[in-house]
XYZ file of C-alpha atoms in Angstrom:
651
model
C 0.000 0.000 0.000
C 2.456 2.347 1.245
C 4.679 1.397 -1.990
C 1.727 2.041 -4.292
C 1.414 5.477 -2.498
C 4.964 6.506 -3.218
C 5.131 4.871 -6.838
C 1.652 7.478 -7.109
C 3.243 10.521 -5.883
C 6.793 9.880 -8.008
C 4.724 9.683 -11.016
C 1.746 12.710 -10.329
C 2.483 15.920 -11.802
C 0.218 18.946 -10.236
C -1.634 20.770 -13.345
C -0.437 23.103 -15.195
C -3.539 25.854 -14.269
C -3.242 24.558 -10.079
C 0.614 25.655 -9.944
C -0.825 29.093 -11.977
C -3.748 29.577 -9.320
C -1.246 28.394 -6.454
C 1.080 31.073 -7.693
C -1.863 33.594 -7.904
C -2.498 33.110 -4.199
C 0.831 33.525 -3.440
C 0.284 36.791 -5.352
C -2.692 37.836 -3.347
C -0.946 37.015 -0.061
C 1.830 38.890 -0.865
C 0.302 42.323 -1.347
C -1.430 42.003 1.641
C 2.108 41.368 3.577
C 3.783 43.629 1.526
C 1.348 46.785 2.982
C 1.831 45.572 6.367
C 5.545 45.696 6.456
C 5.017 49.096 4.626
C 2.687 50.754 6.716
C 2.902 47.731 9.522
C -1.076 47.512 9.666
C -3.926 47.737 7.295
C -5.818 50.934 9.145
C -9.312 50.459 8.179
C -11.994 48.468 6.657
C -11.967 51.283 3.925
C -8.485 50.479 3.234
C -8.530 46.615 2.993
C -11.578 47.488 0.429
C -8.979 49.907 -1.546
C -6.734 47.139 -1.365
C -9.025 43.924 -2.762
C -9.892 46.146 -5.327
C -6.038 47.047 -6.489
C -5.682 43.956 -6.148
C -8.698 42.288 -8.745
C -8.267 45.355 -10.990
C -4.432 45.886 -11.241
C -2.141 43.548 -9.119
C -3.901 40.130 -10.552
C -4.294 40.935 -14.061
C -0.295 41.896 -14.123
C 0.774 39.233 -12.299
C -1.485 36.532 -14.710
C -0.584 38.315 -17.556
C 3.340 38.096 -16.704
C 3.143 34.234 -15.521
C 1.700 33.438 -18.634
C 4.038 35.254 -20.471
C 7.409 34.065 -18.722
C 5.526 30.352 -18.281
C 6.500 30.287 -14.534
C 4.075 27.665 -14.005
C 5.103 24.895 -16.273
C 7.771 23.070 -14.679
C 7.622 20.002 -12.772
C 7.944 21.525 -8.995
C 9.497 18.346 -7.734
C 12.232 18.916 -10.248
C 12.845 22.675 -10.122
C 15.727 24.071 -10.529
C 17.851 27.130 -12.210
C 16.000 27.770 -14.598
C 12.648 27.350 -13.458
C 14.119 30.320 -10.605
C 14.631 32.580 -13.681
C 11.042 31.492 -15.052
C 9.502 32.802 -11.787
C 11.626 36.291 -10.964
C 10.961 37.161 -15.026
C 7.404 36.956 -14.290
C 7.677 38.511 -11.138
C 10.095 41.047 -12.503
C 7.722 41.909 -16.034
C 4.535 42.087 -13.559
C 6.458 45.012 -11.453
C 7.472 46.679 -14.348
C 3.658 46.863 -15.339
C 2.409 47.714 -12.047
C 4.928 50.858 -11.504
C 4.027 52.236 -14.523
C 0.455 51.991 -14.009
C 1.238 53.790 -10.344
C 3.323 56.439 -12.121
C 0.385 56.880 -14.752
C -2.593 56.715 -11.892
C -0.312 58.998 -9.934
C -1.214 61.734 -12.452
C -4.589 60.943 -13.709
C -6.496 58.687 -10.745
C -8.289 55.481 -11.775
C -11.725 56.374 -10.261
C -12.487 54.251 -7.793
C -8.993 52.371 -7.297
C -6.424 54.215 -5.069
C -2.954 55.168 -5.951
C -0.290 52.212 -5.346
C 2.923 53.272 -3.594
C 5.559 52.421 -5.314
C 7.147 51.082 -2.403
C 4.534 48.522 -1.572
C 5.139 47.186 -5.700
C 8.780 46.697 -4.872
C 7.958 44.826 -1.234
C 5.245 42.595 -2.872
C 7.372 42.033 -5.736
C 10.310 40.392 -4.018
C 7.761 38.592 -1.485
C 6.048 37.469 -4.152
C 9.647 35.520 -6.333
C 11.135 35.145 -2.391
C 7.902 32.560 -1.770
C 7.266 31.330 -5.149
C 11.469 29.959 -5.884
C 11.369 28.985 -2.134
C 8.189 27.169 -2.324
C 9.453 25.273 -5.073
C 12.968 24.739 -3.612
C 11.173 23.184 -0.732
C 8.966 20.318 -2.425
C 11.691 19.635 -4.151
C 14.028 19.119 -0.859
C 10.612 17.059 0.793
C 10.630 15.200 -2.470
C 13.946 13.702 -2.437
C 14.526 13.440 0.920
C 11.215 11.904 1.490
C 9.544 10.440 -1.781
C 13.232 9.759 -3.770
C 15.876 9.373 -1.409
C 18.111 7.390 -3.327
C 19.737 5.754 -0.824
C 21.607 3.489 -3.292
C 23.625 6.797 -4.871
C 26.880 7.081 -5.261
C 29.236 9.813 -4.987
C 31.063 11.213 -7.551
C 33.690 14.193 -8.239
C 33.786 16.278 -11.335
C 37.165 17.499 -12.450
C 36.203 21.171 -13.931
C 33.942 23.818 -12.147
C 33.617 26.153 -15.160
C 30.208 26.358 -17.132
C 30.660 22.665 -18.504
C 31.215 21.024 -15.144
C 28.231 23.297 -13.513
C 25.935 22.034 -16.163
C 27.156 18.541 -15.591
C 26.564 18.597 -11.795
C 22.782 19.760 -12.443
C 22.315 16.669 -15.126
C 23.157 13.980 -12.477
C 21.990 15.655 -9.551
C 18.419 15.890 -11.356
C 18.690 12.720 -13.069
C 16.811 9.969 -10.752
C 17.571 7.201 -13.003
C 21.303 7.877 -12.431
C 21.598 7.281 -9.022
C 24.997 10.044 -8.793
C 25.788 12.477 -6.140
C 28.118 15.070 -6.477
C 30.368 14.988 -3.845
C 32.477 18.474 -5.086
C 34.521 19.989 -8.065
C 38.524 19.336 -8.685
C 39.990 22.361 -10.650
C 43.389 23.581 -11.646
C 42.753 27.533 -11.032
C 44.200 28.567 -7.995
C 41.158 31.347 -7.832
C 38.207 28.646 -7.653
C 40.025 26.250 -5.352
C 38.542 26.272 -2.205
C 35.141 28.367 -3.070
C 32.021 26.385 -3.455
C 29.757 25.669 -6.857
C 26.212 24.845 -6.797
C 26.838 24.510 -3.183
C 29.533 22.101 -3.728
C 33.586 22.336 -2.548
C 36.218 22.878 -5.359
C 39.375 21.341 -4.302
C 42.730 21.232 -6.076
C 43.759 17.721 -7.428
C 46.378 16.920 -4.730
C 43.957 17.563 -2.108
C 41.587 15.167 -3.205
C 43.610 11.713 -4.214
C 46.267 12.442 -1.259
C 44.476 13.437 1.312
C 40.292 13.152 0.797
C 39.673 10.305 -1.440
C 39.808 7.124 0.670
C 37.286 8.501 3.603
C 34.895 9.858 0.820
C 34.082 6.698 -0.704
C 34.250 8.234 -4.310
C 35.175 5.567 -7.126
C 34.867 7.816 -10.485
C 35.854 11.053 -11.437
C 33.874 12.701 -14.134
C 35.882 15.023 -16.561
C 33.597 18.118 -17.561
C 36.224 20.376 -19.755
C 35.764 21.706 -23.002
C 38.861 19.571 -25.439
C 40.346 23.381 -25.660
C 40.911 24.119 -22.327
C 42.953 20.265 -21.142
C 45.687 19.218 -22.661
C 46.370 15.173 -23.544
C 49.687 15.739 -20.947
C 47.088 17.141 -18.747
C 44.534 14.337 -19.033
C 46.865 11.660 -19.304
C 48.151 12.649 -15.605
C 44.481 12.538 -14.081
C 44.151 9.110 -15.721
C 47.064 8.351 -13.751
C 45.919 9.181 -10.343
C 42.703 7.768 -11.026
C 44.725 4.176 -11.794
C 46.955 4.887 -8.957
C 43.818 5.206 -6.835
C 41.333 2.695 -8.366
C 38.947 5.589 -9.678
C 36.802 5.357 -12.910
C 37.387 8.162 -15.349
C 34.355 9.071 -17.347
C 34.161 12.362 -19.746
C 31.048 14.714 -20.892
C 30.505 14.903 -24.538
C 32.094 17.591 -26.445
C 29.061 20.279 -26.678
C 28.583 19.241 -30.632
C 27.304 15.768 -29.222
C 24.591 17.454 -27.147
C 21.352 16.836 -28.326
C 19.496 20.104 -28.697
C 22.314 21.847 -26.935
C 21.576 20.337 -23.454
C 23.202 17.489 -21.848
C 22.264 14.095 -20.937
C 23.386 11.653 -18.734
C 23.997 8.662 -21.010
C 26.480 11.614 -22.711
C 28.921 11.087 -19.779
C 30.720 8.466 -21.532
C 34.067 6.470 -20.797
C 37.239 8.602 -21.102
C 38.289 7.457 -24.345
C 41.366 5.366 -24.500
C 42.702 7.446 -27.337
C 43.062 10.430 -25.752
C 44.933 8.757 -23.040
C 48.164 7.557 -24.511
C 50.032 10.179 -23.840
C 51.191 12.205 -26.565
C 50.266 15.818 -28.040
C 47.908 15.185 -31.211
C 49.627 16.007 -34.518
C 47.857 18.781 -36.605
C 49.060 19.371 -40.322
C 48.869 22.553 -42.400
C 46.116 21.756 -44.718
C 45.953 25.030 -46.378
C 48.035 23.842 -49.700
C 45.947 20.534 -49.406
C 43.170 22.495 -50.367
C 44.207 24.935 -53.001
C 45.888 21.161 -54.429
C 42.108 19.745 -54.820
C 40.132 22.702 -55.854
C 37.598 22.089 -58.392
C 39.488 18.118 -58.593
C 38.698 14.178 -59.152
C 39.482 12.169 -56.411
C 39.785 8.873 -56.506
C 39.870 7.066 -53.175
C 40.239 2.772 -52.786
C 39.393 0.757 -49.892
C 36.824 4.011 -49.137
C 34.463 1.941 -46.827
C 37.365 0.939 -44.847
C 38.161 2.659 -41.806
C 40.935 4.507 -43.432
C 39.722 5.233 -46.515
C 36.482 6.500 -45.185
C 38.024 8.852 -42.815
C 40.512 9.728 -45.854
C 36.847 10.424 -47.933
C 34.876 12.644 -44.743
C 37.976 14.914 -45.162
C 38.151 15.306 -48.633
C 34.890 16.159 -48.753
C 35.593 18.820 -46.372
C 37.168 20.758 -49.533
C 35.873 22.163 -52.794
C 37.107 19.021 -54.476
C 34.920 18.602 -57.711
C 33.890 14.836 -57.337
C 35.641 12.290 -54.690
C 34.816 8.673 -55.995
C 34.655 6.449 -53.214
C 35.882 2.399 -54.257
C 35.264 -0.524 -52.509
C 33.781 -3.813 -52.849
C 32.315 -4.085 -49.485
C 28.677 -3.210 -50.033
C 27.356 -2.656 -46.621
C 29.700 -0.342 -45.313
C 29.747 1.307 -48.661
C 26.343 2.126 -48.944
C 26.329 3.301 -45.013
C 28.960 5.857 -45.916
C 27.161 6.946 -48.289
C 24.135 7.350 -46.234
C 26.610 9.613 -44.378
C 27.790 11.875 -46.552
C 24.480 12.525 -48.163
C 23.533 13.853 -44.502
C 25.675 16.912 -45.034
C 26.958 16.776 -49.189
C 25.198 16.983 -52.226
C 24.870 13.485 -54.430
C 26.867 15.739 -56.686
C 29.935 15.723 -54.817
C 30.879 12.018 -54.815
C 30.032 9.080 -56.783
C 29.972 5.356 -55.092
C 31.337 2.621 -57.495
C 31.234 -1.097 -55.952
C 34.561 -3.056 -57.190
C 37.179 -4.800 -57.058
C 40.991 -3.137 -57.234
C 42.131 -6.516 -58.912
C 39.573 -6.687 -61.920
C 41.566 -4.678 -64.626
C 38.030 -4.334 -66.806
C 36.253 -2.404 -64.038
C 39.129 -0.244 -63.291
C 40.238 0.484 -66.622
C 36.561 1.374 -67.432
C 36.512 3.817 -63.622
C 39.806 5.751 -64.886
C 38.083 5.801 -67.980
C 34.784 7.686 -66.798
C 36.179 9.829 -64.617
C 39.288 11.025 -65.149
C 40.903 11.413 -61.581
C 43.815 13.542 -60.984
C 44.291 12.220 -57.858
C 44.510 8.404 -56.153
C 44.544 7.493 -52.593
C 45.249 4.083 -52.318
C 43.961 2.496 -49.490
C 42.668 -0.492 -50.511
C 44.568 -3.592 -49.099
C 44.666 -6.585 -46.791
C 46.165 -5.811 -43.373
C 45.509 -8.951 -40.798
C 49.018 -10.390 -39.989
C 47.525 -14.091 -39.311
C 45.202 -14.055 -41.744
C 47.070 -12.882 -45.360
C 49.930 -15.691 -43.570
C 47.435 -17.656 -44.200
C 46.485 -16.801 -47.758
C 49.985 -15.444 -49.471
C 47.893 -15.961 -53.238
C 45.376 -13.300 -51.737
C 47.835 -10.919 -50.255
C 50.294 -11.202 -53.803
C 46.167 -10.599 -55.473
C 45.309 -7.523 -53.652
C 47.833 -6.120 -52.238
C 50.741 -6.200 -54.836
C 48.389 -6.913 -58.093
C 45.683 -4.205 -56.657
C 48.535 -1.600 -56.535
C 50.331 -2.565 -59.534
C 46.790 -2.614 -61.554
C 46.199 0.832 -60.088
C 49.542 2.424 -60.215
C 49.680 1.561 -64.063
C 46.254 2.829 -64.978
C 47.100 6.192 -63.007
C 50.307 6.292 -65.439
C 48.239 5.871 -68.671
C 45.712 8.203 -67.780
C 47.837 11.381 -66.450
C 47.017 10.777 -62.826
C 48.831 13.874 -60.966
C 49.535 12.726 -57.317
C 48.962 9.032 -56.838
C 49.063 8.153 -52.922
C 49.680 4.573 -51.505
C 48.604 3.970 -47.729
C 51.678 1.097 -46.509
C 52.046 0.012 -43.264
C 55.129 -0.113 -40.399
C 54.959 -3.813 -41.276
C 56.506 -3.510 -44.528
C 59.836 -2.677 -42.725
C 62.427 -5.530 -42.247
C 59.185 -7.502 -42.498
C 58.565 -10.673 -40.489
C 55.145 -11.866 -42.557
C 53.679 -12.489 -45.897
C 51.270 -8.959 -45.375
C 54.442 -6.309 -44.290
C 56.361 -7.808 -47.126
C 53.364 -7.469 -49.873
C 53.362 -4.077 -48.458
C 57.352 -3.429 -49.048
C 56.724 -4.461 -53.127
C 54.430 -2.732 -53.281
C 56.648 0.036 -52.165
C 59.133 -1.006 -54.034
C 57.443 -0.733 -57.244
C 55.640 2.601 -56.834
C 59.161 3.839 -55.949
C 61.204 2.212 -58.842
C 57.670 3.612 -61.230
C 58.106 7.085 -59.777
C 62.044 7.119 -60.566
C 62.055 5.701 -64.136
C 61.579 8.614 -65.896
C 58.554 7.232 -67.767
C 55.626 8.850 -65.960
C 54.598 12.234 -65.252
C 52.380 10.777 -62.345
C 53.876 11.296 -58.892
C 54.199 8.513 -56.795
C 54.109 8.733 -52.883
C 53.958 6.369 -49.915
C 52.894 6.982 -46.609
C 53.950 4.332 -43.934
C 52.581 4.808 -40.766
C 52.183 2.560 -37.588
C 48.876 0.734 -36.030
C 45.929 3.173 -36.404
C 43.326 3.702 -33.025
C 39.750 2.314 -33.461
C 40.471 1.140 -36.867
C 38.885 -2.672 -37.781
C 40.431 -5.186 -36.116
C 42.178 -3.196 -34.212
C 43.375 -4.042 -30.534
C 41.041 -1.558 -28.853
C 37.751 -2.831 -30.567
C 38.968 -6.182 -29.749
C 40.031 -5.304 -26.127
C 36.349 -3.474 -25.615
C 34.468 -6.478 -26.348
C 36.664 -8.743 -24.554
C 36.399 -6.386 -21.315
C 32.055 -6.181 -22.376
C 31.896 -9.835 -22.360
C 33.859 -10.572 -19.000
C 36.873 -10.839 -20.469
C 39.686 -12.392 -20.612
C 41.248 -10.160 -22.610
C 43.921 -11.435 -24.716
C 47.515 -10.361 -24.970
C 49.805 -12.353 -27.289
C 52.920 -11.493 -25.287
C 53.670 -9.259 -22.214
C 56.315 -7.145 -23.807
C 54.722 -6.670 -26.763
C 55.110 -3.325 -27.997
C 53.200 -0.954 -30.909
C 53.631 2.360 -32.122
C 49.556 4.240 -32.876
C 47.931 6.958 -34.151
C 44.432 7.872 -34.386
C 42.256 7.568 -37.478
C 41.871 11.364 -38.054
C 46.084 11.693 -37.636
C 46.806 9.358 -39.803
C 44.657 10.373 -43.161
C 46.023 14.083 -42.048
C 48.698 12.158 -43.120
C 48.210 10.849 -46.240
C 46.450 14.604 -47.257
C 49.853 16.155 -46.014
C 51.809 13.413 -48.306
C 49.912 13.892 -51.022
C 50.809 17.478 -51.523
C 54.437 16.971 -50.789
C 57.605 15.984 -52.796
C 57.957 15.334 -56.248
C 57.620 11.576 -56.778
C 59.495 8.532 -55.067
C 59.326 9.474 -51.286
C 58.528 6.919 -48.831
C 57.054 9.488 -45.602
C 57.371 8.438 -41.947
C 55.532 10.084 -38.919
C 56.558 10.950 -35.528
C 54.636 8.584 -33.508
C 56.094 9.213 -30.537
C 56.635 6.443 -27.948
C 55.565 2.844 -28.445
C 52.733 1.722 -26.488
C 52.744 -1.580 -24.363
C 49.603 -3.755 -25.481
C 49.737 -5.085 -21.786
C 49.790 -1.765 -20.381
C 46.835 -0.527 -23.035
C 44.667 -3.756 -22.039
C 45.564 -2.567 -17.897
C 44.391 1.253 -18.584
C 40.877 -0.456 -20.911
C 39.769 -2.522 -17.764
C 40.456 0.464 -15.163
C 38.261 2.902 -17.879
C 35.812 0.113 -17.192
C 35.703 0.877 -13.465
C 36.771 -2.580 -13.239
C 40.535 -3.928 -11.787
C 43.048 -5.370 -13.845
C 43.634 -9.398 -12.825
C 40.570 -9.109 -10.313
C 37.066 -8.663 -12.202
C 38.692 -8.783 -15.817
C 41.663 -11.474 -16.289
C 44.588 -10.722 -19.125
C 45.740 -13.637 -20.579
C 48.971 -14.141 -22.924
C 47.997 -16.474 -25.770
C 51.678 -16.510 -27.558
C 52.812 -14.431 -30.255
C 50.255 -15.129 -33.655
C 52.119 -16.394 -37.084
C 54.464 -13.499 -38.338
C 54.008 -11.123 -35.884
C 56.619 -9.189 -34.092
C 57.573 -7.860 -30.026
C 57.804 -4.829 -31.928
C 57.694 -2.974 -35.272
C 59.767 -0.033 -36.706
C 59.343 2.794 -39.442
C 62.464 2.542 -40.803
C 64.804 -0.485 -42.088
C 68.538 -0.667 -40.935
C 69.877 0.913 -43.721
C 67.601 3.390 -44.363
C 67.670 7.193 -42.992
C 65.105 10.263 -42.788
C 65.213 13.510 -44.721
C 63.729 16.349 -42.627
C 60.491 17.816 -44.433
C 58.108 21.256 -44.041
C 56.416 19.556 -41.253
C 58.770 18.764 -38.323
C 56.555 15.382 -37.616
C 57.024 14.166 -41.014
C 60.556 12.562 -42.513
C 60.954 11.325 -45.761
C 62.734 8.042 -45.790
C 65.623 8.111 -47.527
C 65.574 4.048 -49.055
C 68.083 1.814 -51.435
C 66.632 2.900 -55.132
C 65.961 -0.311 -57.817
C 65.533 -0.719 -61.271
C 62.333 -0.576 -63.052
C 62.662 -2.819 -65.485
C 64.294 -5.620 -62.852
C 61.044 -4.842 -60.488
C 58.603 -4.820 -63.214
C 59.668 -8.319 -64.403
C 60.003 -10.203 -60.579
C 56.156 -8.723 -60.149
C 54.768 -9.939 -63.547
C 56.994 -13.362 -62.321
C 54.832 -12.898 -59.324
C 51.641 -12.227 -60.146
C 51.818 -15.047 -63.284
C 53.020 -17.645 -60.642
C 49.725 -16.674 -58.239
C 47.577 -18.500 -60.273
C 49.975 -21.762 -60.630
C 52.011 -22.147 -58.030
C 51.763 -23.386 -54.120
C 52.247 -20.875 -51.067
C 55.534 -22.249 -50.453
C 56.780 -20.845 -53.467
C 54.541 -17.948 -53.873
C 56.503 -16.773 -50.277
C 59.910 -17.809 -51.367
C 59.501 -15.526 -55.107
C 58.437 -12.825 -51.909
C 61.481 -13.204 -50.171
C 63.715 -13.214 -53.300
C 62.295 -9.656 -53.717
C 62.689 -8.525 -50.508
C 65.792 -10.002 -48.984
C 65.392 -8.502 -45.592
C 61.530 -10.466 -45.236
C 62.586 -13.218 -42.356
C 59.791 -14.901 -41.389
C 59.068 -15.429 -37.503
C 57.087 -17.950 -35.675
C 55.709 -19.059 -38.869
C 55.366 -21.865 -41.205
C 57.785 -20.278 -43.713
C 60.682 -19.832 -41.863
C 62.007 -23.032 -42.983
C 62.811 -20.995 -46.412
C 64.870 -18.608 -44.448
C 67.393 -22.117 -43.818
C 67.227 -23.489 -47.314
C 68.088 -22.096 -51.107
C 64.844 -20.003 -51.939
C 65.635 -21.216 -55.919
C 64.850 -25.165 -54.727
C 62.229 -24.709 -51.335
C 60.872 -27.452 -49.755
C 56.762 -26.864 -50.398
C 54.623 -26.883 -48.109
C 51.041 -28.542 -48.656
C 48.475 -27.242 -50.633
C 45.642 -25.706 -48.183
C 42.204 -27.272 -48.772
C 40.916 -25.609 -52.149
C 44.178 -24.053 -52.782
C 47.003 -25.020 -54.988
């Protein structure tokens, strides 16, 4: 009975017109007290009279009038709060304005019958009147939630930020029923808010709070309310830190853009994300020559529903390219991206061809149709285990894809023609970095023959953040699931970059150079993949080894501890951009190139993977297979290898 009673009252709303009449009584009640503390009694029955009547001809009227007009009376009273305060003094403030100017007119020409308002009763009975109404308000809501909603079950939280964002984001949860948070006080790095209050709340400094507060005020997540432009990734790397060191969740609002209708909600506090916390300053090119480059251009991008080439594609389309035509044979994410774009571009701007980089038809007939002066070439196979698995489709795609690609860009007077390789492809240790390096290899020899106009470029970069089959996808449904979350070795080691970074990249590359350079980025330092997995679970709120267990499932076919971005013998040319280095790499001969690949590419379609990955290594010396099938080539003469047997349907 007594549940059914409070589940009633939770969910009853007073009308809309009862809150109006409510505050129309506290209207009338007002005037009355506002006389008395004027003139400290009401002297006659005369006067009262005078008064009901100023009161049903003048104060009412206003006051209704003003309510209406302000809408005062149409919040939920259990849930008042800052803005339903302003609601009710605009009112109160608009129905004052009204009233003194009728006293200053009636001053001068009498209403008959209605006596002259002092103007010092309309300034007492207006702030009585928005004093009772915000603190009748304040009140049901304090018997509501201390009575009706307690929720006992809350838990208390701190928000790092008291400027505007963090103030709005203490007012979300505090409101919000469903999320059960209480804001225990504000950490801020301004030496002028620490130690003054905010929405009634303490603002501490950061050392005050994990050194000295933390562990008697039972708070287990910080949430991180600051505008991107105002924290650093130094910055918020450290307060991840402390909040490992501690055992304290680290959640983040939305950046404003997210907010639906501009206001916040709570499912918009989100995990921190992982990206942001791997401690180094994001890279930001000069685009400016990029887009002079592609004014009024034809773009060709491959691989363009990849998550790559798609990023590559959202910022091309962020210039006054003429046409970007976006390649792939993946359907479904094709035709979602291009649900996307047609969100914010004109069907004009792009064109969405479904095919394959290896049929020669198709692309012959694409170059053909469009006439691109530009190529972005992002369309490969990247899984390590997988392509060491299937050399025939690696040698197919990656190396025939390119070739096939890079040759139809020569015969059609492509300008700039941009291939997307891979930190693999140096000193490479599996059959996908070393398709990579030919590829490299003969864009590079192309570029320096002297037979093409077309500039070739490669950009190598290191293991991109959030892309497919990437470790942090993997590691978030691992940690969703329970875990374990799989490491192949402890000291595993890998260089990243995030999406938007790295096609910044490829942009920058494309508009730089003359032909032949291989470019390198800055990465940084190397991340540990057991460290990365640690600082996942801890984002979680969970511990590391406790609620989510890491295991180490051995390093997978052809993978290394660790990769690099440049071979032994290579070294880096400094560049406009003092995170970019050309690499400066052993030159080769065309016509030498040309025929191993055409050797290559004929022998795909004949020959076993044994000797498929033997012809590899004859082209690239320096490709030593590890923890893999094919190392036994790397002991024997790669002109006579020992095969290895034909996988089921292959030959």
């Amino acid at each position: 009975m007594i549940q059914s009673l409070y589940k009633y009252v939770r969910n009853y709303s007073l009308p809309r017109g009862l809150v109006l009449a409510g505050d129309l009584g506290i209207t009338a009640i007002a005037f009355v007290i506002a006389y008395m503390l004027r003139y400290n009694r009401i002297s006659d029955q005369l006067a009262f009279y005078e008064l009901l009547i100023q009161l049903a001809v003048i104060i009412l009227p206003m006051y209704l009038f003003a309510f209406l007009r302000s809408g005062s009376y149409q919040g939920i009273i259990r849930h008042s709060n800052i803005e339903d305060a302003v609601r009710c003094a605009l009112g109160v403030f608009l129905a004052v304005s009204a009233v003194l100017v009728i006293a200053l007119i009636t001053h001068y020409k009498p209403i008959p019958g209605v006596a002259v308002i002092p103007y010092a009763v309309v300034i007492i009975h207006g702030a009585v009147t928005s004093a009772v109404m915000i603190s009748s308000r304040l009140i049901v809501r304090g018997l509501y939630h201390s009575l009706i909603d307690p929720r006992p079950d809350s838990h208390p939280v701190i928000i790092f930020g008291a400027g505007e964002m963090g103030k709005i984001a203490a007012g979300v949860l505090e409101h919000d029923r469903y999320s059960r948070i209480s804001v225990a006080g504000f950490i801020d790095d301004s030496p002028d808010l620490i130690g003054k209050r905010l929405e009634g709340k303490p603002i501490w400094s950061q050392e005050t709070v994990f050194r000295k507060m933390l562990a008697g005020m039972k708070v287990h997540e910080v949430i991180l309310a600051v505008d991107a432009h105002n924290i650093t990734p130094t910055r918020k790397k450290e307060l991840f830190s402390h909040c490992l060191l501690y055992n304290v969740k680290l959640r983040e609002v939305s950046p404003f853009k997210d907010w639906i209708d501009g206001k916040l909600r709570p499912e918009q506090i989100r995990e921190a994300n992982i990206e942001d916390l791997l401690g180094r300053e994001p890279i930001w090119l000069n685009l400016d020559h990029v887009a002079a480059g592609l004014k009024d251009t034809v773009v060709l991008v491959t691989g363009a529903a990849g998550s790559i080439g798609s990023e590559i594609v959202r910022q091309l389309m962020a210039f006054e390219s003429r046409k970007v035509i976006l390649l792939d044979q993946a359907e479904s994410p094709l035709y979602n991206l291009q649900n996307e774009l047609l969100n914010t571009y004109p069907a004009s701007r792009f064109e969405v061809v479904i095919a394959s980089v290896t049929d020669r038809h198709r692309m012959r007939q694409v170059f053909e149709a469009f006439r691109p002066q530009y190529v972005f070439n992002a369309a490969a196979y990247k899984h390590v285990p997988l392509m060491e698995d299937a050399p025939y489709q690696a040698i197919r795609v990656n190396i025939g894809g390119t070739r096939l690609l890079a040759d139809l860009s020569v015969q059609y007077g492509v300008k700039k023609f941009v291939m997307i390789s891979t930190d693999k492809a140096v000193n490479p240790t599996n059959v996908m970095g070393a398709s990579k390096r030919i590829c490299e290899i003969y864009i590079q020899a192309l570029a320096q023959s002297g037979l093409t106009q077309t500039q070739f470029i490669t950009t190598r970069f290191g293991n991109v953040l959030g892309s497919n089959g990437s470790v942090v996808p993997l590691f978030r449904k691992q940690i969703a699931a329970g875990g374990p979350v799989t490491v192949t070795h402890p000291d595993i080691i890998r260089y990243f970059m995030t999406i938007p970074e790295a096609c910044q990249l490829v942009l920058e590359a494309g508009f730089m150079g003359n032909g032949g350079e291989i470019y390198v980025f800055d990465m940084g330092e190397p991340v540990k993949i057991y460290d990365l997995a640690v600082k996942m679970i801890s984002l979680a709120g969970l511990k590391p080894g406790v609620d989510i267990p890491i295991t180490f499932t051995g390093l997978r076919p052809g993978e290394k501890l660790y990769e690099e971005l440049l071979a032994d013998e290579e070294s880096t040319i400094p560049t406009r951009h003092p995170k970019i280095k050309a690499a400066h790499v052993r030159t080769h001969g065309f016509q030498e190139v040309k025929h191993e690949i055409d050797q290559l590419l004929h022998a795909s379609q004949r020959e076993n993977e044994g000797k498929l990955v033997c012809r590899m290594k004859r082209l690239v010396p320096e490709f030593i297979s590890q923890n893999s099938e094919y190392c036994q080539f790397d002991r024997h003469d790669l002109a006579e290898p020992r095969l290895i047997p034909a996988k089921a349907g292959l030959s």
